[in-house]
Amino acid sequence: MISGIVSSVQNKVKVNTVTETVVIGDSAGTNLNSDDQHNIAIGTQALNSTGTDADYNIAIGTNSLTALTEADGVTAVGYNSGASITTGGANTVYGAYAADVLTTGLGNTALGYATLSAADGGEAYNTALGYHAMIA
């Protein structure tokens, strides 16, 4: 069982008390705290601005989930994917720039480059598949 964070940044290792969390990348997971559990952050600045209670999230890719504060069950894979999500939980986002301006919406699925980029607030329960789907 993992009981801390290990992050290698230019030959430096960071360890803190966040439980069952994996962090790899420069400035990834920098603001995770003991209330943020069972998260994965891989990539530069991935999942780096969590607040008081963000659990079961996966951020893979540079700048993915960089604004997340109090959402659970968000998966974002790809450069800048889900970058503006703050409190919108249960979103699944795959692809560079996918749902990159969504903030509080929940239950969305975006698969493809820049999908669901028209959703810029609390839009919920949308499914966008393919290049630029639901972009405007």
mmCIF file of C-alpha atoms in Angstrom:
data_model
loop_
_atom_site.group_PDB
_atom_site.id
_atom_site.type_symbol
_atom_site.label_atom_id
_atom_site.label_comp_id
_atom_site.label_asym_id
_atom_site.label_seq_id
_atom_site.Cartn_x
_atom_site.Cartn_y
_atom_site.Cartn_z
ATOM 1 C CA MET A 1 0.000 0.000 0.000
ATOM 2 C CA ILE A 2 1.307 3.414 -0.982
ATOM 3 C CA SER A 3 1.143 5.889 1.861
ATOM 4 C CA GLY A 4 2.730 8.937 0.320
ATOM 5 C CA ILE A 5 3.605 10.853 -2.800
ATOM 6 C CA VAL A 6 6.911 10.393 -4.543
ATOM 7 C CA SER A 7 7.676 12.869 -7.299
ATOM 8 C CA SER A 8 10.966 13.143 -9.143
ATOM 9 C CA VAL A 9 11.744 16.604 -10.467
ATOM 10 C CA GLN A 10 15.226 17.189 -11.834
ATOM 11 C CA ASN A 11 16.828 14.740 -9.421
ATOM 12 C CA LYS A 12 14.647 15.891 -6.506
ATOM 13 C CA VAL A 13 12.174 13.670 -4.709
ATOM 14 C CA LYS A 14 9.080 15.025 -2.993
ATOM 15 C CA VAL A 15 7.262 12.947 -0.393
ATOM 16 C CA ASN A 16 4.194 13.979 1.592
ATOM 17 C CA THR A 17 1.306 12.376 3.447
ATOM 18 C CA VAL A 18 -1.348 12.033 0.751
ATOM 19 C CA THR A 19 -2.535 8.420 0.807
ATOM 20 C CA GLU A 20 -2.716 6.000 -2.090
ATOM 21 C CA THR A 21 -1.711 8.683 -4.586
ATOM 22 C CA VAL A 22 0.846 8.512 -7.381
ATOM 23 C CA VAL A 23 2.483 11.673 -8.741
ATOM 24 C CA ILE A 24 5.046 11.797 -11.549
ATOM 25 C CA GLY A 25 6.122 14.991 -13.294
ATOM 26 C CA ASP A 26 7.405 18.493 -12.770
ATOM 27 C CA SER A 27 4.945 20.406 -10.555
ATOM 28 C CA ALA A 28 2.399 17.584 -10.755
ATOM 29 C CA GLY A 29 0.114 17.285 -7.742
ATOM 30 C CA THR A 30 1.879 20.163 -5.997
ATOM 31 C CA ASN A 31 -1.135 21.168 -3.897
ATOM 32 C CA LEU A 32 -2.455 17.741 -2.968
ATOM 33 C CA ASN A 33 -3.103 17.420 0.753
ATOM 34 C CA SER A 34 -4.199 14.725 3.203
ATOM 35 C CA ASP A 35 -7.869 15.129 2.185
ATOM 36 C CA ASP A 36 -7.033 14.321 -1.458
ATOM 37 C CA GLN A 37 -6.778 10.547 -1.733
ATOM 38 C CA HIS A 38 -6.555 7.806 -4.349
ATOM 39 C CA ASN A 39 -5.410 10.112 -7.152
ATOM 40 C CA ILE A 40 -2.991 9.661 -10.051
ATOM 41 C CA ALA A 41 -1.164 12.603 -11.641
ATOM 42 C CA ILE A 42 1.302 12.003 -14.456
ATOM 43 C CA GLY A 43 2.711 14.893 -16.478
ATOM 44 C CA THR A 44 3.961 18.423 -15.961
ATOM 45 C CA GLN A 45 1.504 20.353 -13.758
ATOM 46 C CA ALA A 46 -1.079 17.567 -13.859
ATOM 47 C CA LEU A 47 -3.591 17.788 -10.992
ATOM 48 C CA ASN A 48 -1.635 20.596 -9.371
ATOM 49 C CA SER A 49 -4.272 22.853 -7.793
ATOM 50 C CA THR A 50 -6.481 20.577 -5.730
ATOM 51 C CA GLY A 51 -8.393 22.054 -2.818
ATOM 52 C CA THR A 52 -9.866 20.347 0.191
ATOM 53 C CA ASP A 53 -11.358 17.110 -1.106
ATOM 54 C CA ALA A 54 -10.524 15.646 -4.503
ATOM 55 C CA ASP A 55 -10.554 11.850 -4.563
ATOM 56 C CA TYR A 56 -10.339 9.083 -7.178
ATOM 57 C CA ASN A 57 -9.112 11.337 -9.991
ATOM 58 C CA ILE A 58 -6.717 10.498 -12.814
ATOM 59 C CA ALA A 59 -4.800 13.189 -14.704
ATOM 60 C CA ILE A 60 -2.392 12.028 -17.390
ATOM 61 C CA GLY A 61 -0.823 14.641 -19.639
ATOM 62 C CA THR A 62 0.764 18.046 -19.304
ATOM 63 C CA ASN A 63 -1.692 20.547 -17.773
ATOM 64 C CA SER A 64 -4.492 18.001 -17.337
ATOM 65 C CA LEU A 65 -6.904 18.781 -14.481
ATOM 66 C CA THR A 66 -4.855 21.813 -13.428
ATOM 67 C CA ALA A 67 -7.822 23.683 -11.883
ATOM 68 C CA LEU A 68 -9.478 20.772 -10.049
ATOM 69 C CA THR A 69 -10.417 21.693 -6.475
ATOM 70 C CA GLU A 70 -13.193 19.501 -5.077
ATOM 71 C CA ALA A 71 -14.317 16.940 -7.645
ATOM 72 C CA ASP A 72 -14.298 13.159 -7.448
ATOM 73 C CA GLY A 73 -14.046 10.518 -10.141
ATOM 74 C CA VAL A 74 -12.650 12.640 -12.963
ATOM 75 C CA THR A 75 -10.431 11.010 -15.585
ATOM 76 C CA ALA A 76 -8.517 13.258 -17.985
ATOM 77 C CA VAL A 77 -5.956 11.931 -20.446
ATOM 78 C CA GLY A 78 -4.216 14.208 -22.939
ATOM 79 C CA TYR A 79 -2.509 17.569 -23.116
ATOM 80 C CA ASN A 80 -4.624 20.272 -21.428
ATOM 81 C CA SER A 81 -7.541 17.847 -21.010
ATOM 82 C CA GLY A 82 -10.092 18.970 -18.440
ATOM 83 C CA ALA A 83 -7.769 21.848 -17.571
ATOM 84 C CA SER A 84 -10.520 24.167 -16.266
ATOM 85 C CA ILE A 85 -12.622 21.630 -14.351
ATOM 86 C CA THR A 86 -12.937 22.829 -10.758
ATOM 87 C CA THR A 87 -15.815 21.019 -9.029
ATOM 88 C CA GLY A 88 -17.394 19.034 -11.859
ATOM 89 C CA GLY A 89 -17.168 15.367 -10.906
ATOM 90 C CA ALA A 90 -17.621 12.093 -12.781
ATOM 91 C CA ASN A 91 -16.271 13.454 -16.073
ATOM 92 C CA THR A 92 -14.310 11.277 -18.496
ATOM 93 C CA VAL A 93 -12.111 13.223 -20.904
ATOM 94 C CA TYR A 94 -9.679 11.741 -23.457
ATOM 95 C CA GLY A 95 -7.743 13.778 -26.027
ATOM 96 C CA ALA A 96 -5.696 16.939 -26.221
ATOM 97 C CA TYR A 97 -7.806 19.988 -25.303
ATOM 98 C CA ALA A 98 -10.857 17.809 -24.601
ATOM 99 C CA ALA A 99 -13.322 19.624 -22.296
ATOM 100 C CA ASP A 100 -10.580 22.149 -21.671
ATOM 101 C CA VAL A 101 -12.918 24.994 -20.604
ATOM 102 C CA LEU A 102 -15.555 22.966 -18.726
ATOM 103 C CA THR A 103 -15.639 24.078 -15.067
ATOM 104 C CA THR A 104 -18.453 22.684 -12.906
ATOM 105 C CA GLY A 105 -20.360 20.355 -15.231
ATOM 106 C CA LEU A 106 -20.619 16.703 -14.266
ATOM 107 C CA GLY A 107 -21.151 13.367 -15.925
ATOM 108 C CA ASN A 108 -19.684 14.382 -19.288
ATOM 109 C CA THR A 109 -17.792 12.130 -21.674
ATOM 110 C CA ALA A 110 -15.443 13.638 -24.247
ATOM 111 C CA LEU A 111 -13.338 11.500 -26.577
ATOM 112 C CA GLY A 112 -11.199 13.110 -29.271
ATOM 113 C CA TYR A 113 -9.129 16.187 -29.990
ATOM 114 C CA ALA A 114 -10.766 19.366 -28.611
ATOM 115 C CA THR A 115 -14.103 17.629 -27.987
ATOM 116 C CA LEU A 116 -16.680 19.346 -25.799
ATOM 117 C CA SER A 117 -14.731 22.593 -25.938
ATOM 118 C CA ALA A 118 -17.986 24.588 -26.237
ATOM 119 C CA ALA A 119 -18.927 23.517 -22.707
ATOM 120 C CA ASP A 120 -17.552 26.361 -20.614
ATOM 121 C CA GLY A 121 -19.448 26.101 -17.358
ATOM 122 C CA GLY A 122 -21.884 23.726 -15.719
ATOM 123 C CA GLU A 123 -22.970 21.708 -18.754
ATOM 124 C CA ALA A 124 -23.784 18.164 -17.678
ATOM 125 C CA TYR A 125 -24.400 14.668 -19.044
ATOM 126 C CA ASN A 126 -23.074 15.267 -22.558
ATOM 127 C CA THR A 127 -21.265 12.781 -24.774
ATOM 128 C CA ALA A 128 -18.924 14.107 -27.472
ATOM 129 C CA LEU A 129 -17.035 11.710 -29.749
ATOM 130 C CA GLY A 130 -14.604 12.641 -32.490
ATOM 131 C CA TYR A 131 -12.395 15.478 -33.621
ATOM 132 C CA HIS A 132 -13.886 18.852 -32.557
ATOM 133 C CA ALA A 133 -17.231 17.297 -31.578
ATOM 134 C CA MET A 134 -19.392 19.843 -29.719
ATOM 135 C CA ILE A 135 -16.817 22.569 -30.200
ATOM 136 C CA ALA A 136 -19.276 25.340 -31.069
#
